[in-house]
Tab-separated table of C-alpha atoms in Angstrom:
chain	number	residue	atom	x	y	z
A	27	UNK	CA	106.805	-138.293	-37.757
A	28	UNK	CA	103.737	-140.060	-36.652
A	29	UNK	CA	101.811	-141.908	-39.140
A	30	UNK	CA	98.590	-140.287	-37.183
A	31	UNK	CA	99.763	-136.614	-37.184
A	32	UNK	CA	96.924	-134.126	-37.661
A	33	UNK	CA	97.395	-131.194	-40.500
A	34	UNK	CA	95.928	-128.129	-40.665
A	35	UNK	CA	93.966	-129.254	-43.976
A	36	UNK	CA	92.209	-131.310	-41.155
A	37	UNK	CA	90.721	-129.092	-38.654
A	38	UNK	CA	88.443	-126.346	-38.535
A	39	UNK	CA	89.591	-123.051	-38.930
A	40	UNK	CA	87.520	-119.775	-37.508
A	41	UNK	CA	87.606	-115.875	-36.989
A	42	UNK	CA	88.234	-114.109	-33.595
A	43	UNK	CA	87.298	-110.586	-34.353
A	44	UNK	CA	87.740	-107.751	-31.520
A	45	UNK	CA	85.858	-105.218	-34.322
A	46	UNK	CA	89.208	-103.160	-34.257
A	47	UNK	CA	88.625	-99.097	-33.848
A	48	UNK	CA	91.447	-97.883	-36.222
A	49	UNK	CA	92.883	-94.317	-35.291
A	50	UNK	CA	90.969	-91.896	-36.973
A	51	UNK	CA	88.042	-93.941	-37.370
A	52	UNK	CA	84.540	-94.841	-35.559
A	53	UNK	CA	82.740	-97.469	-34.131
A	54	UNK	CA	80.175	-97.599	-36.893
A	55	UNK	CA	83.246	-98.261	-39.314
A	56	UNK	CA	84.577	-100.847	-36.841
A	57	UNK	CA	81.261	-102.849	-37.097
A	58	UNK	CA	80.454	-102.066	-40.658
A	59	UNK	CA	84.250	-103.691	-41.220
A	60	UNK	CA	82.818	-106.842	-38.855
A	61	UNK	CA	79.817	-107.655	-40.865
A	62	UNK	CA	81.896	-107.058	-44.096
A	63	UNK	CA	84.264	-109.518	-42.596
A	64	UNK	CA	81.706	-111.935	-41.633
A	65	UNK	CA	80.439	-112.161	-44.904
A	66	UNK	CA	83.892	-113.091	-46.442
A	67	UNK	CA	84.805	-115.709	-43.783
A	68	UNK	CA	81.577	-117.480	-44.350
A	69	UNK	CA	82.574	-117.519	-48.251
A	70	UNK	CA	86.418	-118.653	-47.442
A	71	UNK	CA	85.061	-121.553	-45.434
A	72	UNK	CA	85.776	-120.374	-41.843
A	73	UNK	CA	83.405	-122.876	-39.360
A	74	UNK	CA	83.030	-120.201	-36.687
A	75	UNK	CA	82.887	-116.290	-36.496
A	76	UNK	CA	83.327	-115.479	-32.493
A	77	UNK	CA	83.530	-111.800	-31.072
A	78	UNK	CA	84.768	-110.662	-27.620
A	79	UNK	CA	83.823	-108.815	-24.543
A	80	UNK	CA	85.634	-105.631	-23.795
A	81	UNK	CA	84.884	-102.621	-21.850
A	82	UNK	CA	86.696	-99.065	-21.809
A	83	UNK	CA	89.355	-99.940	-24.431
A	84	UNK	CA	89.168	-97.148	-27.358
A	85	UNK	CA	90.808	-99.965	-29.884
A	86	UNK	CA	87.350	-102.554	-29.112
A	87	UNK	CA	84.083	-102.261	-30.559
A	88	UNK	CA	82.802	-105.725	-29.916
A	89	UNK	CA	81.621	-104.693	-26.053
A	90	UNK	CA	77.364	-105.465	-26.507
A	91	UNK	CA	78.660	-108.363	-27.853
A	92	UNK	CA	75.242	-110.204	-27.997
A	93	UNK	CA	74.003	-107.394	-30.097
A	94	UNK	CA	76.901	-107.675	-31.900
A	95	UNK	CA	76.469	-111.484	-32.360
A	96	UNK	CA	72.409	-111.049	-33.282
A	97	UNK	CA	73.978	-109.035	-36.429
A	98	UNK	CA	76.741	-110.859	-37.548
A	99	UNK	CA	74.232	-114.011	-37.836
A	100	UNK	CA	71.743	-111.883	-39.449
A	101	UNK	CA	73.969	-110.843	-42.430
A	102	UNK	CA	75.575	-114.554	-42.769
A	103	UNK	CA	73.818	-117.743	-43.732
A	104	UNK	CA	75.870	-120.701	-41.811
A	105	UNK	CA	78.677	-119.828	-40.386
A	106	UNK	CA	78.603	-120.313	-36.223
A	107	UNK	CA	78.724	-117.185	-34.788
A	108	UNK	CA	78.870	-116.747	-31.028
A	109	UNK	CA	81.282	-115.393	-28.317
A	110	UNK	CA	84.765	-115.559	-27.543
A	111	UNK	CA	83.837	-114.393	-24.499
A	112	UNK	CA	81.019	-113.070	-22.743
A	113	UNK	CA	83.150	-112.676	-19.700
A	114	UNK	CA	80.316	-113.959	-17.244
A	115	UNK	CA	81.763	-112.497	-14.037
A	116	UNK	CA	80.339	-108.833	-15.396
A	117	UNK	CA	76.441	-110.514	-15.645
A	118	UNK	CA	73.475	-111.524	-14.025
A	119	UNK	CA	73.569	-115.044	-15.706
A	120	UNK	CA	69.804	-115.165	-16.090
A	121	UNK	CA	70.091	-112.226	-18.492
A	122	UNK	CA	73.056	-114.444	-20.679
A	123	UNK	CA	70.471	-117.172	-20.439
A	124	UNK	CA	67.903	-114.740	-22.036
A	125	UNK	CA	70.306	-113.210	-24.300
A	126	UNK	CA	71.564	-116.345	-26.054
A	127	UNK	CA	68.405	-118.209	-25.674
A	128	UNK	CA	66.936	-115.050	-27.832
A	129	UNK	CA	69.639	-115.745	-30.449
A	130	UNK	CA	69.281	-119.687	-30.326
A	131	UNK	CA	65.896	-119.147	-30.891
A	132	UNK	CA	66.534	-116.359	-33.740
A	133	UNK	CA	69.385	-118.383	-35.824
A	134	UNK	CA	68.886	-122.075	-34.407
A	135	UNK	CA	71.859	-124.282	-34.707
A	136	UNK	CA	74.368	-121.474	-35.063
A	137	UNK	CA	74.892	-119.825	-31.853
A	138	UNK	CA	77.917	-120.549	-29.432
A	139	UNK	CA	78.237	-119.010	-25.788
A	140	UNK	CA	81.926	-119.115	-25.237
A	141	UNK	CA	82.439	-117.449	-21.259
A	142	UNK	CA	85.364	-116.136	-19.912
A	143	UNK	CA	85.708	-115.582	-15.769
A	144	UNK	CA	88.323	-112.084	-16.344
A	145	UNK	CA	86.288	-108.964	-16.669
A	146	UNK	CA	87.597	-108.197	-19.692
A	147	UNK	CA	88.725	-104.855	-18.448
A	148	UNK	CA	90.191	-102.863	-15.519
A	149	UNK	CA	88.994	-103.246	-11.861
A	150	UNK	CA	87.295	-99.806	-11.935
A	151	UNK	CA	85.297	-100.668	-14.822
A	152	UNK	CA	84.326	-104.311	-14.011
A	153	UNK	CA	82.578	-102.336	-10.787
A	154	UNK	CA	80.898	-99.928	-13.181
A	155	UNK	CA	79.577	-103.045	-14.819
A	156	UNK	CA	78.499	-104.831	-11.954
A	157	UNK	CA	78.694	-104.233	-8.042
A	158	UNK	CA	77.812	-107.030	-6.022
A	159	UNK	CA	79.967	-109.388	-4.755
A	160	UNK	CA	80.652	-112.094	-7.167
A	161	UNK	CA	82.245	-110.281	-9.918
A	162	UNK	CA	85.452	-111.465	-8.652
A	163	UNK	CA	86.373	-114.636	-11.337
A	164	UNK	CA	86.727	-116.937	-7.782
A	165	UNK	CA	82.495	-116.844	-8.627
A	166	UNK	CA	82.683	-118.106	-11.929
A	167	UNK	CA	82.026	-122.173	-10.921
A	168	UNK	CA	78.838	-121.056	-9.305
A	169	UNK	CA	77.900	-118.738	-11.634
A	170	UNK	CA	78.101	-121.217	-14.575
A	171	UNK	CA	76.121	-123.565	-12.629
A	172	UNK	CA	73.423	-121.092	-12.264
A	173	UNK	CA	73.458	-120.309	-16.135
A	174	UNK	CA	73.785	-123.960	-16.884
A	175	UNK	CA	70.694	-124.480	-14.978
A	176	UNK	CA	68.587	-121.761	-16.745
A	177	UNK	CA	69.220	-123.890	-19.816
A	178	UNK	CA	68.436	-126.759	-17.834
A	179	UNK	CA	65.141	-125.532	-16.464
A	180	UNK	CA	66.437	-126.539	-13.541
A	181	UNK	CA	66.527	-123.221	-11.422
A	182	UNK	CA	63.626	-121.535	-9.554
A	183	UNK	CA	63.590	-118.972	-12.109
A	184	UNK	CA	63.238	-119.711	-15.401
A	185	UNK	CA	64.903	-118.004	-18.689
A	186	UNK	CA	62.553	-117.809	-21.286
A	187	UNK	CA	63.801	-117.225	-23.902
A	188	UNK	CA	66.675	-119.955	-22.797
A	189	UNK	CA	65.229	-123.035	-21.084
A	190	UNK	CA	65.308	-125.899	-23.463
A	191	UNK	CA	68.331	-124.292	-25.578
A	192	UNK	CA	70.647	-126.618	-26.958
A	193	UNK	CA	73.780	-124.185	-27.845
A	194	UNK	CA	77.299	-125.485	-27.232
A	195	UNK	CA	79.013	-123.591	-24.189
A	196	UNK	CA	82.923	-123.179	-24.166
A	197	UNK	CA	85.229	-122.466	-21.575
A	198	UNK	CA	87.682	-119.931	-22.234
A	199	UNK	CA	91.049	-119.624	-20.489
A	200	UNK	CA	94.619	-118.469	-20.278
A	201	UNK	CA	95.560	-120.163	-17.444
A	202	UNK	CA	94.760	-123.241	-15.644
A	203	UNK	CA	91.693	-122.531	-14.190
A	204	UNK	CA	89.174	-122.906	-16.844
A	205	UNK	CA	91.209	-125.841	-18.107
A	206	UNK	CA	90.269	-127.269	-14.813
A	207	UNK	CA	86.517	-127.058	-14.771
A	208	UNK	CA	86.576	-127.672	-18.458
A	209	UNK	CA	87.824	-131.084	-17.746
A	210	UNK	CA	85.907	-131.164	-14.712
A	211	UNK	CA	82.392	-130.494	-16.688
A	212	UNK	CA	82.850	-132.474	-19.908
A	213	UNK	CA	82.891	-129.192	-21.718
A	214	UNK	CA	85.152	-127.759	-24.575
A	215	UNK	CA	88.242	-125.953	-24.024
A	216	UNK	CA	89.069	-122.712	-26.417
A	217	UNK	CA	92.888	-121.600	-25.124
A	218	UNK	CA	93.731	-118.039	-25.624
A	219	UNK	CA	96.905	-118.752	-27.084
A	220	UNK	CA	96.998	-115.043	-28.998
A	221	UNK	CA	98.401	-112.994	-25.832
A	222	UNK	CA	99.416	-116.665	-23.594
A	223	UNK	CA	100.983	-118.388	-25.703
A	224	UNK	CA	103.723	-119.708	-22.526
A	225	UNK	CA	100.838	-121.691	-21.115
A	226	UNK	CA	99.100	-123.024	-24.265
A	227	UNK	CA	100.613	-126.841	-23.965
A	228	UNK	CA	100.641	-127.300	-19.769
A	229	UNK	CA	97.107	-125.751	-20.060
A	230	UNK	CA	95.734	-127.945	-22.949
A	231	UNK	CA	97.627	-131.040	-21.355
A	232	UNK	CA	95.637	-130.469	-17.762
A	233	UNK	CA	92.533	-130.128	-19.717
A	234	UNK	CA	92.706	-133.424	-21.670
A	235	UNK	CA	94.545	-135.435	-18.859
A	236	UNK	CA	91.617	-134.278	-16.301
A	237	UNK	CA	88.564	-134.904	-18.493
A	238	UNK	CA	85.317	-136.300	-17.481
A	239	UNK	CA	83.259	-137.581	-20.291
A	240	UNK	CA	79.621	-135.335	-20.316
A	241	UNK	CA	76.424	-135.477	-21.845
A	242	UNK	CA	77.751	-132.865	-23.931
A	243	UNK	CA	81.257	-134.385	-25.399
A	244	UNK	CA	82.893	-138.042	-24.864
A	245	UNK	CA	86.311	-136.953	-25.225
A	246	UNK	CA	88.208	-133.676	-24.640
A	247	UNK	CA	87.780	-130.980	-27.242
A	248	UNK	CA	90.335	-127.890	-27.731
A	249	UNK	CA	90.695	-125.048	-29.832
A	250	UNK	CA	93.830	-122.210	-29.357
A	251	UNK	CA	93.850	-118.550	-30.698
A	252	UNK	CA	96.092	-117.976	-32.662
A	253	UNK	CA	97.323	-114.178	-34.153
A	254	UNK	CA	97.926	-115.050	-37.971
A	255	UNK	CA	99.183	-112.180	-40.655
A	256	UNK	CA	99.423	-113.304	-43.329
A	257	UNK	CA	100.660	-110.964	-46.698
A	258	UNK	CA	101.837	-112.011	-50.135
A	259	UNK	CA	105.563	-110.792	-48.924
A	260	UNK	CA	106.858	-111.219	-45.781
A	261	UNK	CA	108.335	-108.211	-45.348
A	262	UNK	CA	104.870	-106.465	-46.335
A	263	UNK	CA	102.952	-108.822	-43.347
A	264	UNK	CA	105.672	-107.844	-40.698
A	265	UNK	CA	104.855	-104.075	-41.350
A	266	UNK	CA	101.391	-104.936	-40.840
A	267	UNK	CA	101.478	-106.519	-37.604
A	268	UNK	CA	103.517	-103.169	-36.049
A	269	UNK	CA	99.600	-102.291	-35.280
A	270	UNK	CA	99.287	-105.251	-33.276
A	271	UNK	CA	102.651	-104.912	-31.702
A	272	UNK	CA	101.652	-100.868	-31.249
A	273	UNK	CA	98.718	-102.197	-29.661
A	274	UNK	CA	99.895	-104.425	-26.895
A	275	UNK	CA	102.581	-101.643	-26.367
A	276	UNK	CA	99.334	-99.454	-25.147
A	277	UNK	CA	98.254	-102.016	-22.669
A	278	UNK	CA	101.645	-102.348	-21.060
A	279	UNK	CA	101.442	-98.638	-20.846
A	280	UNK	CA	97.840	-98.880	-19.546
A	281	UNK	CA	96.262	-96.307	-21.703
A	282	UNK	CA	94.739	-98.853	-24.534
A	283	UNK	CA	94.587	-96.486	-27.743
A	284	UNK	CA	92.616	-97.191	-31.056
A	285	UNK	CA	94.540	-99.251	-33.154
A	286	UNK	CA	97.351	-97.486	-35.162
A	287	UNK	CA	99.024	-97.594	-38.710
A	288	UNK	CA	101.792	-99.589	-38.918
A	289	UNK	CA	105.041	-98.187	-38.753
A	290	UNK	CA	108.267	-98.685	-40.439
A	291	UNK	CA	110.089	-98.723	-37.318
A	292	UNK	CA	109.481	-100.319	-34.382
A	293	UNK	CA	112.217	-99.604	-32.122
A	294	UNK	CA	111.317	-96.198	-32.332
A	295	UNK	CA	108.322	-96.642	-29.983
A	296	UNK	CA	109.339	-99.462	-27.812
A	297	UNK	CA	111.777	-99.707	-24.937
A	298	UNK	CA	113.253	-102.922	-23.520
A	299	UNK	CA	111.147	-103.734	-21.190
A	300	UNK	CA	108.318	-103.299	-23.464
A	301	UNK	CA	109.891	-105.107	-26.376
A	302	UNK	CA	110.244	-107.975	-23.758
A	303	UNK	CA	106.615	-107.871	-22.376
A	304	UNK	CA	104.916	-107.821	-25.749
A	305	UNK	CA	107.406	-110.332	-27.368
A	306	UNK	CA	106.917	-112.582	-24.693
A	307	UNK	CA	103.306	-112.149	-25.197
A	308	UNK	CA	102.593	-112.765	-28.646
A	309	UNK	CA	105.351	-115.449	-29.602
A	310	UNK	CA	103.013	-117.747	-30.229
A	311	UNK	CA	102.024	-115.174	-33.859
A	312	UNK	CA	102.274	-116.550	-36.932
A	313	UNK	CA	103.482	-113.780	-39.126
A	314	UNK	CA	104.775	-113.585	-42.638
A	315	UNK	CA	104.063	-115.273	-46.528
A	316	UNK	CA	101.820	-118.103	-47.100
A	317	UNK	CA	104.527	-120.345	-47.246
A	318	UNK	CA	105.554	-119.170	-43.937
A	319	UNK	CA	102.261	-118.819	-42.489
A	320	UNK	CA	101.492	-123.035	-43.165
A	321	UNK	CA	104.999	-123.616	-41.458
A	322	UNK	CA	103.858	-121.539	-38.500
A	323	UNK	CA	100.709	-123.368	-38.136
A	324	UNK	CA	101.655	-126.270	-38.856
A	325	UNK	CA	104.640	-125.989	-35.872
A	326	UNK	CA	101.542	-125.447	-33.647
A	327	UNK	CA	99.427	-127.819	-34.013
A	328	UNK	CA	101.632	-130.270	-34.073
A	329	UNK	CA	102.765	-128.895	-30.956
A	330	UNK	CA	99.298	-128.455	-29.369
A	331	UNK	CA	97.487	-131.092	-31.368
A	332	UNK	CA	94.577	-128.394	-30.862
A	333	UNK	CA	91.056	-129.634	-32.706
A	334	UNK	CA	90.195	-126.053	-33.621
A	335	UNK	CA	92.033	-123.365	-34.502
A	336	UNK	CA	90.784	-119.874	-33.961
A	337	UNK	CA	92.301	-116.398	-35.943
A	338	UNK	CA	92.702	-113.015	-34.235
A	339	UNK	CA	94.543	-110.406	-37.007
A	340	UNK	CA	94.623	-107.010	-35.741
A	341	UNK	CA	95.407	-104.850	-38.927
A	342	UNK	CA	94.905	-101.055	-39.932
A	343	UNK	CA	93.543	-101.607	-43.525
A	344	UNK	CA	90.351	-103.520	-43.644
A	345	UNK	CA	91.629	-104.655	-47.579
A	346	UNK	CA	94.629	-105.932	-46.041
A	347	UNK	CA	93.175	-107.251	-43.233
A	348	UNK	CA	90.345	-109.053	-45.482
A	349	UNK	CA	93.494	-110.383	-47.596
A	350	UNK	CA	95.019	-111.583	-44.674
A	351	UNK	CA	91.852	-113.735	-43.642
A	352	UNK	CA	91.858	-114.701	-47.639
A	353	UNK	CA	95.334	-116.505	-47.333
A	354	UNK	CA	95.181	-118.459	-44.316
A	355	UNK	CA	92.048	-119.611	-45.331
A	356	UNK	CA	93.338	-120.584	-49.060
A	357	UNK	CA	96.120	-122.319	-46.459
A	358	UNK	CA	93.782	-124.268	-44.517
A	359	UNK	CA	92.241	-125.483	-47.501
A	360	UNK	CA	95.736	-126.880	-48.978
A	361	UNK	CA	95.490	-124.254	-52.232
A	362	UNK	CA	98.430	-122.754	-51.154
């Protein structure tokens, strides 16, 4: 092994949270359950605390994710909290300009504007959300450049407040694309390794093979997602992630649902086809004890040799979900 091999005691470790609508519950509990989460992370040492962009999905609460983002920072103290994405494609970027200048200038020092170019939803909603002609993700070059330069000041309109913000923006990906103009822009690269986990290593190896040294980094700068569950049995954190399993059984389906209980069976909802799609999708999870857990992520990184590492942990019980985001963190900080 190589005497220069990163560990995960190394890197920084963060929260992706999707504020998870359980079955039976609301989206006041979902966000409650966000702040509550927020608070903990901060506590258990996690660097950033990132929410995402989704629109008509029952199972999401996180979809005025800027408001979203303006609360989380207001109930933490330090911890980064910004966006993982804003999926740009469904804005008018001077309003993103204004929206994350506004939180820049609210929590200075704290904000990141992670963008994604998907819509985040299906076609018929990404219209609802915004009907002119570059919502397609081919727009999302140009329409970064036109944010970029709101920041800039550099624009015939100007964003105030924006102009003159200095808040880290990320590229978000699952393919190659944003890899590409990553590299391309100097920028930092966060991989969505939580449902693409097949193109994690070609897309991280484009990025840092392609890059152009910025004002904003010198050298190439990655994080992956990651879906961690973590339990104090094994057996215990595999019945936990049937939710997760349940829920990316829904999408395959197309009718997204709010997230579920777990169940004790699993072949009992799934066919073969679907056992194939979702398995396919989320073998890059890291399920199971701590011990188990530091093997997993430790496999990973040294597979990815990622500089960030980002949690998603879609679980029923907010206790057991808090626990969950309790071990890894005890595991990133060698205590277990």
């Amino acid at each position: 092994m190589s005497q220069d091999r990163k560990t995960i005691q190394e890197i920084p470790y963060s929260v992706l949270d999707l504020s998870p609508i359980i079955q039976g519950g609301t989206p006041a509990q979902s966000l409650q359950n966000t702040l509550d989460l927020a608070r903990h992370a901060e506590n258990w040492g996690y660097t950033r605390y990132w929410v995402a962009e989704h629109h008509n999905m029952p199972g999401v609460a996180s979809a005025a994710t800027s408001v979203v983002i303006g609360r989380v920072a207001a109930e933490t103290e330090k911890i980064r909290v910004g966006s993982g994405g804003i999926m740009l494609p469904n804005h008018a970027p001077l309003m993103i300009a204004e929206q994350f200048g506004t939180l820049e200038s609210l929590f200075p020092g704290r904000i990141d504007l992670g963008l994604g170019r998907a819509p985040g939803t299906d076609q018929l909603t990404a219209r609802a959300l915004r009907r002119d002609g570059r919502s397609s993700g081919q727009f999302f070059p140009e329409l970064l450049a036109e944010l970029r330069g709101y920041f800039a000041g550099k624009n015939p309109v100007r964003a105030f407040p924006g102009e003159g913000s200095d808040l880290p923006i990320w590229l978000l990906g699952s393919s190659d694309f944003s890899a590409r103009l990553a590299a391309e822009l100097g920028l930092p690269f966060a991989f969505a390794s939580h449902f693409s986990p097949e193109y994690t290593v070609p897309a991280l190896r484009l990025y840092r093979e392609n890059f152009q040294p910025s004002e904003v980094l010198d050298e190439p700068h990655a994080m992956i997602g990651i879906n961690v569950i973590a339990a104090d049995e094994e057996e215990e954190a595999h019945r936990l992630s049937t939710s997760m399993l349940q829920q990316f059984i829904s999408m395959v389906r197309n009718r997204p649902e709010p997230l579920q209980p777990p169940v004790e069976d699993i072949d009992a909802i799934w066919n073969e086809y679907e056992q194939a799609a979702v398995t396919r999708q989320l073998a890059g999870s890291v399920i199971g004890a701590p011990q188990t857990v530091k093997e997993g992520l430790q496999q990973l990184l040294d597979e990815t040799q990622a500089d960030e590492i980002m949690i998603n942990a879609a679980i029923f019980d907010h206790a057991a979900r808090l626990h969950s985001f309790e071990l890894v963190s005890e595991i990133f900080k060698g205590s277990r």
